[in-house]
Amino acid sequence: MTIRLFNTMSRKIEEFKPLVPGKMGFYSCGPTVYHYAHIGNLRTMIHNDILKRMFIENGYDVHHVMNITDVGHLTSDDADSGDDKMEKGAARDHKSVWDIAKFYTDEFLRDYDDLNIIRPTDMPRATDYISEQIDLVKKLEELGFTYEIPGDGIYYDTSKFAAYGQLTGGTLTGNRAGARVEYNSGKRNPTDFALWKFSPKDEKRQMEWDSPWGIGFPGWHAECSAMSMKLLGNHFDIHTGGEDLSRIHHTNEIAQSEPITGAPWVSYWVHFSFLVDKSGEKMSKSKGEFLGLEAVRKRGYDTMVYRYLILLGHYQTQLAFSWEAMDAASAGYKNIVRRVAEILSNPAPGEFSQSEFNIWHDKILAPVSDNMKTAEAIVQVQEMLRDSNINASTKIALFEFIDRLLGLQFIDRAKKLNDLESETAPAEILALAAARTTAKNEKNWARADELRAQIDAAGWTVVDTKDGAKLVKKA
Ligand code: AMP
Ligand code: ZN
């Protein structure tokens, strides 16, 4: 099937053409592990996952690299000055930088798995690729792109790279006008950035390495150029990240890489829009107060409901998070799960139909392949559920495919629902359920629906299983 994606570089939706037929290599900027991931970071990870699953379902062999940033990310906008985020996090937690890197990487991966995100093929840590980053800076030095600011570091001279700023349509001047930070006075151009930072003279940092320029640590952007080239080669298909990364981080990655690899280094740039709060503010770790996936768990939501909420939106549009939106997503998600539970317990599932399967498979895969329109795919899933011409066997096979594509674990949750014993419901709910069974036996569907609505309104869900109707208390 044709795959189309919005390419930030061309500002157009383009048809995807792989560098190597049947293969897709992509790099996504991963977490900075100085704190828990917030649900905004995780939104970006869910979109990465959909991108990957969509390619897999289209028959591609996918190689996914995601870095773990455990060094070099300073607190200023351009990450070249201010405090070191890792050192700050370590001081806050009264632990070593190495300990917090491990702790928050493990916590991140717990959330990653809990959201059913397929793990990357490679997950390199920046601190494991210091020599590759030093080699990158050496190459740029040989090519004449660098200069030293004494006592500060080795910097990239952006005026030497003619295509600087192309990703966001900016120029050197344009980016300067948009800049919000006080620039280091030693820089030749405001957009110049650190490739290697020197450790302060009178201070021993917890993370520092020797280099041809003295003891220090790499600039934030170096890791992504060095590790992607090492693991994906000098040219690869797709590079992704949150929308904040295009203006500085990805712009600088391109400036560091293309003098070495030749242009274009990456074929398609895909950026995911932010998760914001009700007032439109970006969710961010540096503000200190943010929602992690733990808040979602603590409120009793299935984490799949968060994934479902994200898939109801489009990656190019900001999404305002609220608990009301979660409640609406929860009702929608559970409704599908309940229907799948009923299909699974159908005593006469019928013969699987390949032709019906193919029709709906394509109807569901097409919108996702067309610039990742997941919400449209969910509409198709609901229509398929309503189609009474498709039997249970075919629907089950379709849900196996839907679970592979969208990762929403419908079958797993439906099986769990079917395995649940009826909880002890109050007598009046049991009476309503019994009346509903009678109505169903009499084929009085309107009455049965009415009784289901009454049970629902009282805070219970009735699920039809092969062993009869069961009652489950709503979360
Ligand atoms: P960080 O851990 O801050 O380095 O960010 C990891 C990923 O999450 C990056 O791709 C960011 O662009 C992305 N990101 C950060 N904040 C948000 C947000 N509020 N919504 C969506 N993605 C975000
Ligand atoms: Zn990056």
Coordinates of C-alpha atoms and ligand atoms in Angstrom, one line a residue:
M1 CA 0.0 0.0 0.0
T2 CA 1.2 3.5 -0.7
I3 CA 2.6 5.2 2.4
R4 CA 2.4 9.0 2.7
L5 CA 4.0 11.2 5.4
F6 CA 4.3 14.9 6.2
N7 CA 7.9 15.8 5.7
T8 CA 8.9 18.8 7.8
M9 CA 11.8 19.5 5.4
S10 CA 9.6 20.0 2.3
R11 CA 6.5 21.0 4.3
K12 CA 4.5 18.6 2.2
I13 CA 2.9 15.3 2.5
E14 CA 5.1 13.0 0.4
E15 CA 4.9 9.5 -0.9
F16 CA 7.4 7.3 1.0
K17 CA 10.2 5.8 -1.1
P18 CA 12.7 3.7 0.8
L19 CA 16.4 3.9 0.3
V20 CA 16.6 0.1 0.1
P21 CA 13.4 -1.7 -1.2
G22 CA 11.5 -3.4 1.6
K23 CA 13.5 -1.8 4.4
M24 CA 12.9 1.2 6.6
G25 CA 15.5 2.6 8.9
F26 CA 14.5 5.3 11.4
Y27 CA 15.9 7.2 14.3
S28 CA 13.8 8.8 17.0
C29 CA 15.1 11.2 19.7
G30 CA 14.6 9.4 23.0
P31 CA 14.3 10.6 26.6
T32 CA 16.6 12.6 28.7
V33 CA 16.8 10.5 31.8
Y34 CA 17.0 13.0 34.6
H35 CA 13.4 12.6 35.6
Y36 CA 10.3 10.5 34.9
A37 CA 8.9 10.7 31.4
H38 CA 5.7 12.7 31.3
I39 CA 2.6 11.8 29.3
G40 CA 3.7 14.3 26.6
N41 CA 7.0 12.5 26.1
L42 CA 5.0 9.3 25.9
R43 CA 2.6 10.8 23.3
T44 CA 5.6 11.2 21.1
M45 CA 6.7 7.6 21.8
I46 CA 3.2 6.3 20.9
H47 CA 3.3 8.1 17.5
N48 CA 6.8 6.6 16.9
D49 CA 5.3 3.2 17.6
I50 CA 2.4 3.7 15.2
L51 CA 4.8 4.7 12.5
K52 CA 6.8 1.6 13.1
R53 CA 3.7 -0.7 13.2
M54 CA 2.3 0.8 10.0
F55 CA 5.5 0.1 8.1
I56 CA 5.7 -3.5 9.5
E57 CA 2.0 -4.1 8.4
N58 CA 3.0 -2.8 5.0
G59 CA 5.7 -5.6 4.8
Y60 CA 8.8 -3.5 5.7
D61 CA 11.7 -4.8 7.7
V62 CA 12.1 -1.9 10.2
H63 CA 15.3 -0.9 11.9
H64 CA 14.5 1.5 14.7
V65 CA 17.1 3.3 16.8
M66 CA 16.2 5.4 19.8
N67 CA 18.8 7.1 22.0
I68 CA 18.9 7.5 25.7
T69 CA 20.3 11.0 26.5
D70 CA 22.2 10.6 29.7
V71 CA 24.7 13.4 29.2
G72 CA 25.3 16.9 27.9
H73 CA 21.8 18.4 28.0
L74 CA 22.1 21.8 29.6
T75 CA 19.0 23.8 30.8
S76 CA 19.2 26.7 28.3
D77 CA 17.0 26.7 25.2
D78 CA 20.0 25.7 23.0
A79 CA 21.4 23.3 25.6
D80 CA 24.8 25.0 25.5
S81 CA 24.7 26.8 28.8
G82 CA 23.0 26.8 32.2
D83 CA 23.0 23.8 34.6
D84 CA 23.5 20.2 33.5
K85 CA 20.0 18.6 33.7
M86 CA 21.5 15.3 34.8
E87 CA 23.6 16.8 37.6
K88 CA 20.6 18.8 38.7
G89 CA 18.4 15.7 38.8
A90 CA 21.1 13.8 40.7
A91 CA 21.3 16.6 43.4
R92 CA 17.5 16.6 43.6
D93 CA 17.3 12.8 44.2
H94 CA 20.5 12.7 46.3
K95 CA 22.0 10.0 44.0
S96 CA 24.8 9.9 41.6
V97 CA 24.3 10.9 37.9
W98 CA 24.9 7.3 36.9
D99 CA 22.3 6.0 39.4
I100 CA 19.6 8.4 38.2
A101 CA 20.4 7.6 34.6
K102 CA 19.8 3.9 35.3
F103 CA 16.8 4.5 37.5
Y104 CA 14.9 6.8 35.0
T105 CA 15.8 4.7 32.0
D106 CA 14.2 1.7 33.8
E107 CA 11.2 3.7 34.7
F108 CA 10.9 5.0 31.2
L109 CA 11.0 1.5 29.8
R110 CA 8.3 0.4 32.3
D111 CA 6.0 3.0 30.9
Y112 CA 7.1 2.1 27.4
D113 CA 6.1 -1.6 27.9
D114 CA 3.0 -0.6 29.8
L115 CA 1.8 1.3 26.7
N116 CA 2.6 -1.7 24.5
I117 CA 5.2 0.2 22.6
I118 CA 7.5 -2.1 20.6
R119 CA 11.1 -1.7 21.9
P120 CA 13.6 -0.2 19.5
T121 CA 16.0 -2.5 17.6
D122 CA 18.8 -0.5 19.2
M123 CA 18.7 1.8 22.2
P124 CA 22.1 3.4 22.5
R125 CA 23.1 5.5 25.6
A126 CA 25.0 8.6 24.8
T127 CA 27.7 7.7 27.4
D128 CA 28.4 4.5 25.5
Y129 CA 29.3 6.4 22.4
I130 CA 31.7 9.0 23.6
S131 CA 34.5 8.0 21.2
E132 CA 32.1 8.1 18.2
Q133 CA 31.1 11.7 19.3
I134 CA 34.7 12.7 19.6
D135 CA 35.4 11.3 16.1
L136 CA 32.5 13.3 14.8
V137 CA 33.9 16.6 16.2
K138 CA 37.4 15.7 14.9
K139 CA 36.0 15.2 11.4
L140 CA 34.2 18.6 11.6
E141 CA 37.4 20.1 12.8
E142 CA 39.3 18.7 9.8
L143 CA 36.6 20.1 7.5
G144 CA 37.0 23.6 9.1
F145 CA 33.6 23.9 10.8
T146 CA 34.8 24.4 14.3
Y147 CA 36.4 27.0 16.6
E148 CA 37.3 27.1 20.3
I149 CA 35.9 29.4 22.9
P150 CA 38.6 29.4 25.5
G151 CA 37.4 28.0 28.9
D152 CA 34.1 27.0 27.3
G153 CA 34.3 24.5 24.5
I154 CA 34.6 23.6 20.9
Y155 CA 31.8 25.2 18.8
Y156 CA 30.3 24.7 15.4
D157 CA 30.4 27.7 13.1
T158 CA 27.0 27.7 11.5
S159 CA 27.9 30.4 9.0
K160 CA 30.1 27.7 7.3
F161 CA 27.1 25.6 6.5
A162 CA 25.1 27.1 3.6
A163 CA 22.0 25.1 4.2
Y164 CA 21.8 26.0 7.9
G165 CA 18.2 26.3 9.1
Q166 CA 16.6 24.7 6.1
L167 CA 14.5 22.3 8.2
T168 CA 12.4 25.1 9.7
G169 CA 12.6 27.4 6.7
G170 CA 14.8 29.7 8.7
T171 CA 18.1 31.4 7.8
L172 CA 20.8 32.4 10.2
T173 CA 19.1 35.7 10.7
G174 CA 15.7 34.2 10.9
N175 CA 16.8 31.9 13.7
R176 CA 18.5 34.7 15.5
A177 CA 15.3 36.8 15.4
G178 CA 13.3 33.8 16.9
A179 CA 15.9 33.2 19.6
R180 CA 14.8 33.6 23.2
V181 CA 18.0 33.2 25.1
E182 CA 20.9 35.3 26.0
Y183 CA 23.7 34.0 23.8
N184 CA 27.2 33.2 25.0
S185 CA 29.2 36.2 24.0
G186 CA 32.1 34.1 22.6
K187 CA 30.0 32.7 19.8
R188 CA 30.7 33.9 16.3
N189 CA 27.0 33.6 15.3
P190 CA 24.1 33.3 17.7
T191 CA 23.1 30.0 16.2
D192 CA 26.5 28.4 16.8
F193 CA 26.4 25.5 19.2
A194 CA 28.7 23.4 21.4
L195 CA 30.2 20.2 20.0
W196 CA 32.4 19.6 23.1
K197 CA 32.1 21.4 26.4
F198 CA 35.1 21.8 28.8
S199 CA 34.7 20.7 32.4
P200 CA 34.9 23.7 34.7
K201 CA 38.6 24.2 35.8
D202 CA 38.0 24.1 39.5
E203 CA 35.3 21.4 39.5
K204 CA 35.2 17.7 39.0
R205 CA 32.1 16.6 37.1
Q206 CA 30.5 13.2 37.7
M207 CA 30.5 12.6 33.9
E208 CA 33.5 13.7 32.0
W209 CA 36.0 12.3 29.5
D210 CA 39.3 13.0 28.0
S211 CA 39.4 14.3 24.5
P212 CA 41.9 15.9 22.0
W213 CA 40.6 19.3 23.3
G214 CA 40.8 18.6 27.1
I215 CA 38.6 17.0 29.7
G216 CA 34.9 17.6 29.2
F217 CA 31.7 16.2 27.7
P218 CA 29.9 16.2 24.4
G219 CA 27.3 18.9 23.4
W220 CA 23.7 17.6 23.3
H221 CA 23.3 17.3 19.5
A222 CA 26.5 15.3 18.9
E223 CA 25.1 12.0 20.2
C224 CA 22.2 11.8 17.7
S225 CA 24.5 12.4 14.7
A226 CA 27.2 10.0 15.9
M227 CA 24.9 7.2 17.0
S228 CA 22.5 7.3 14.0
M229 CA 25.4 7.2 11.5
K230 CA 27.0 4.3 13.4
L231 CA 23.8 2.2 13.7
L232 CA 21.8 3.2 10.6
G233 CA 24.6 4.2 8.2
N234 CA 25.3 7.6 6.5
H235 CA 21.8 7.8 4.9
F236 CA 18.6 6.6 6.4
D237 CA 14.9 6.9 5.8
I238 CA 13.2 8.7 8.6
H239 CA 14.1 10.8 11.6
T240 CA 11.5 11.7 14.2
G241 CA 11.0 13.7 17.4
G242 CA 8.7 16.1 19.2
E243 CA 7.8 19.4 17.5
D244 CA 10.2 21.3 19.8
L245 CA 13.2 19.6 18.3
S246 CA 13.1 20.8 14.7
R247 CA 14.3 24.4 15.3
I248 CA 17.5 23.8 17.3
H249 CA 18.3 20.1 17.9
H250 CA 17.5 18.6 14.5
T251 CA 18.7 21.7 12.7
N252 CA 22.0 21.3 14.4
E253 CA 22.1 17.5 13.9
I254 CA 21.8 18.2 10.1
A255 CA 24.5 20.8 10.2
Q256 CA 26.9 18.4 12.0
S257 CA 26.1 15.4 9.8
E258 CA 25.7 16.6 6.2
P259 CA 29.3 17.9 5.8
I260 CA 30.3 14.4 6.7
T261 CA 27.7 12.2 5.0
G262 CA 26.6 14.4 2.2
A263 CA 23.0 15.6 1.7
P264 CA 20.4 14.6 2.2
W265 CA 21.4 12.7 5.3
V266 CA 17.8 11.8 6.1
S267 CA 15.0 11.3 3.6
Y268 CA 12.0 12.3 5.7
W269 CA 11.7 14.4 8.9
V270 CA 8.6 13.6 10.9
H271 CA 7.6 15.8 13.9
F272 CA 4.9 15.1 16.4
S273 CA 2.9 17.9 18.0
F274 CA 2.8 18.5 21.7
L275 CA 0.5 17.3 24.4
V276 CA -0.7 20.5 26.1
D277 CA -2.8 21.2 29.1
K278 CA -6.3 22.8 29.0
S279 CA -4.8 26.3 28.7
G280 CA -2.6 25.2 25.8
E281 CA 0.6 25.1 27.8
K282 CA 3.2 22.5 26.8
M283 CA 3.7 19.7 29.3
S284 CA 7.3 19.9 30.3
K285 CA 9.7 18.2 32.7
S286 CA 11.6 21.3 33.5
K287 CA 8.6 22.9 35.0
G288 CA 8.8 20.3 37.8
E289 CA 5.1 19.6 37.9
F290 CA 3.9 17.2 35.3
L291 CA 1.8 14.1 34.8
G292 CA 3.5 10.8 34.4
L293 CA 1.9 7.5 33.4
E294 CA 1.8 6.7 37.1
A295 CA -0.9 9.4 37.6
V296 CA -2.9 7.6 35.0
R297 CA -2.5 4.2 36.8
K298 CA -3.2 5.7 40.2
R299 CA -6.5 7.1 39.0
G300 CA -7.5 3.6 38.0
Y301 CA -7.3 3.9 34.2
D302 CA -6.1 1.1 32.1
T303 CA -2.9 2.6 30.4
M304 CA -4.4 1.4 27.1
V305 CA -7.0 4.2 27.5
Y306 CA -4.2 6.8 27.3
R307 CA -2.9 5.1 24.1
Y308 CA -6.5 5.1 22.7
L309 CA -6.8 8.8 23.6
I310 CA -3.6 9.6 21.7
L311 CA -4.8 7.6 18.7
L312 CA -8.1 9.6 18.6
G313 CA -6.0 12.6 17.7
H314 CA -3.6 13.3 14.8
Y315 CA 0.1 13.7 15.2
Q316 CA 0.2 17.1 13.5
T317 CA -2.2 18.6 15.9
Q318 CA -1.6 19.5 19.5
L319 CA -3.8 17.6 21.9
A320 CA -5.2 19.1 25.1
F321 CA -5.1 16.6 27.9
S322 CA -7.8 16.5 30.6
W323 CA -9.3 13.9 32.8
E324 CA -12.7 14.5 31.1
A325 CA -11.0 13.5 27.8
M326 CA -9.7 10.4 29.5
D327 CA -13.1 9.5 30.7
A328 CA -14.6 9.8 27.2
A329 CA -11.7 7.8 25.8
S330 CA -12.2 5.2 28.5
A331 CA -15.9 4.8 27.7
G332 CA -15.0 4.4 23.9
Y333 CA -12.2 1.9 24.6
K334 CA -14.3 -0.2 27.0
N335 CA -17.1 -0.3 24.6
I336 CA -14.9 -1.9 21.9
V337 CA -13.4 -4.3 24.4
R338 CA -16.9 -5.4 25.5
R339 CA -17.9 -6.0 21.9
V340 CA -14.8 -8.0 21.3
A341 CA -15.5 -10.0 24.5
E342 CA -18.9 -10.9 23.1
I343 CA -17.4 -11.9 19.7
L344 CA -14.9 -14.1 21.5
S345 CA -17.6 -16.0 23.3
N346 CA -19.8 -16.4 20.4
P347 CA -20.8 -20.1 20.4
A348 CA -21.3 -20.2 16.6
P349 CA -18.4 -18.1 15.2
G350 CA -18.8 -19.3 11.6
E351 CA -16.2 -19.9 8.8
F352 CA -13.4 -17.4 8.4
S353 CA -13.8 -15.4 5.2
Q354 CA -10.6 -14.3 3.5
S355 CA -12.4 -11.9 1.1
E356 CA -14.2 -10.1 3.9
F357 CA -11.0 -10.0 5.9
N358 CA -9.1 -8.4 3.0
I359 CA -11.7 -5.7 2.5
W360 CA -11.6 -4.6 6.1
H361 CA -7.9 -5.1 6.5
D362 CA -7.3 -2.5 3.7
K363 CA -10.0 -0.2 4.9
I364 CA -8.3 0.0 8.3
L365 CA -4.7 0.0 7.1
A366 CA -5.3 2.7 4.4
P367 CA -5.9 5.7 6.7
V368 CA -2.9 4.8 8.9
S369 CA -0.7 4.5 5.8
D370 CA -2.0 7.9 4.7
N371 CA -0.1 10.2 7.0
M372 CA -1.0 8.2 10.1
K373 CA -4.7 9.0 10.4
T374 CA -5.3 6.7 13.3
A375 CA -8.6 8.3 14.3
E376 CA -10.0 7.4 10.9
A377 CA -8.8 3.8 11.3
I378 CA -10.7 3.6 14.6
V379 CA -13.9 4.8 12.9
Q380 CA -13.4 1.9 10.4
V381 CA -12.9 -0.5 13.3
Q382 CA -16.2 0.6 14.7
E383 CA -18.0 0.3 11.4
M384 CA -16.6 -3.2 10.9
L385 CA -17.9 -4.1 14.4
R386 CA -21.4 -2.9 13.3
D387 CA -21.3 -4.9 10.1
S388 CA -23.5 -7.9 10.8
N389 CA -22.5 -9.6 7.6
I390 CA -19.0 -10.4 9.0
N391 CA -19.0 -13.4 11.2
A392 CA -17.2 -13.8 14.6
S393 CA -14.3 -15.8 13.1
T394 CA -13.5 -13.1 10.6
K395 CA -13.9 -10.4 13.2
I396 CA -11.5 -12.1 15.5
A397 CA -8.9 -12.4 12.8
L398 CA -9.4 -8.7 12.0
F399 CA -8.9 -7.8 15.7
E400 CA -5.6 -9.8 15.7
F401 CA -4.5 -7.5 12.8
I402 CA -5.9 -4.4 14.5
D403 CA -4.0 -5.2 17.7
R404 CA -0.8 -5.6 15.6
L405 CA -1.4 -2.3 13.8
L406 CA -2.7 -0.1 16.6
G407 CA -1.2 -1.9 19.6
L408 CA -4.4 -1.4 21.6
Q409 CA -4.6 -4.9 23.1
F410 CA -8.3 -5.3 22.4
I411 CA -8.2 -9.1 22.4
D412 CA -6.1 -9.3 25.6
R413 CA -8.5 -7.0 27.5
A414 CA -11.5 -8.8 26.1
K415 CA -10.1 -12.2 27.2
K416 CA -9.5 -10.8 30.7
L417 CA -13.0 -9.5 30.8
N418 CA -14.3 -12.9 29.9
D419 CA -12.2 -14.5 32.5
L420 CA -13.6 -12.4 35.2
E421 CA -16.1 -14.0 37.5
S422 CA -19.2 -12.0 38.0
E423 CA -18.5 -9.8 40.9
T424 CA -21.0 -9.8 43.7
A425 CA -23.4 -7.2 42.5
P426 CA -26.2 -5.8 44.7
A427 CA -29.5 -7.7 44.5
E428 CA -31.2 -5.0 42.4
I429 CA -28.4 -5.1 39.7
L430 CA -28.6 -8.9 39.7
A431 CA -32.4 -8.6 39.1
L432 CA -31.8 -6.2 36.2
A433 CA -29.3 -8.6 34.7
A434 CA -31.7 -11.5 35.1
A435 CA -34.5 -9.5 33.5
R436 CA -32.2 -8.6 30.6
T437 CA -31.3 -12.3 30.0
T438 CA -35.1 -13.1 29.9
A439 CA -35.6 -10.2 27.4
K440 CA -32.8 -11.5 25.3
N441 CA -34.2 -15.0 25.3
E442 CA -37.5 -13.6 24.2
K443 CA -35.6 -11.7 21.5
N444 CA -36.9 -8.4 22.9
W445 CA -33.8 -6.5 22.0
A446 CA -35.2 -3.1 22.8
R447 CA -36.0 -4.1 26.3
A448 CA -32.6 -5.8 26.7
D449 CA -30.8 -2.6 25.6
E450 CA -32.9 -0.6 28.0
L451 CA -32.0 -2.9 30.9
R452 CA -28.3 -2.7 29.9
A453 CA -28.5 1.1 30.0
Q454 CA -30.0 0.9 33.5
I455 CA -27.2 -1.4 34.7
D456 CA -24.7 0.9 33.1
A457 CA -26.1 3.9 34.8
A458 CA -25.9 2.1 38.1
G459 CA -22.1 1.7 37.6
W460 CA -22.0 -1.9 36.3
T461 CA -21.2 -3.4 33.0
V462 CA -22.9 -6.5 31.7
V463 CA -20.8 -8.8 29.5
D464 CA -22.2 -11.7 27.6
T465 CA -19.8 -14.6 27.7
K466 CA -20.1 -18.2 26.6
D467 CA -21.0 -19.0 30.3
G468 CA -23.8 -16.4 30.4
A469 CA -24.0 -12.8 31.3
K470 CA -21.4 -11.5 33.8
L471 CA -21.4 -8.3 35.8
V472 CA -18.3 -6.2 36.2
K473 CA -18.1 -3.1 38.4
K474 CA -16.9 0.0 36.4
A475 CA -13.5 1.5 37.4
Ligands
AMP1 P1 13.0 14.7 26.5 O1 13.0 13.6 27.5 O2 12.6 16.0 27.1 O3 14.4 14.8 25.8 O4 12.0 14.5 25.4 C1 11.8 13.2 24.7 C2 10.8 13.4 23.6 O5 9.5 13.9 24.0 C3 11.3 14.3 22.5 O6 11.1 13.8 21.2 C4 10.5 15.6 22.8 O7 10.4 16.4 21.6 C5 9.2 15.0 23.2 N1 8.3 15.9 24.0 C6 8.7 16.7 25.0 N2 7.6 17.4 25.5 C7 6.5 16.9 24.8 C8 5.1 17.2 24.9 N3 4.6 18.1 25.8 N4 4.3 16.6 24.0 C9 4.8 15.7 23.1 N5 6.1 15.4 23.0 C10 7.0 16.0 23.9
ZN2 ZN 18.2 13.8 19.0

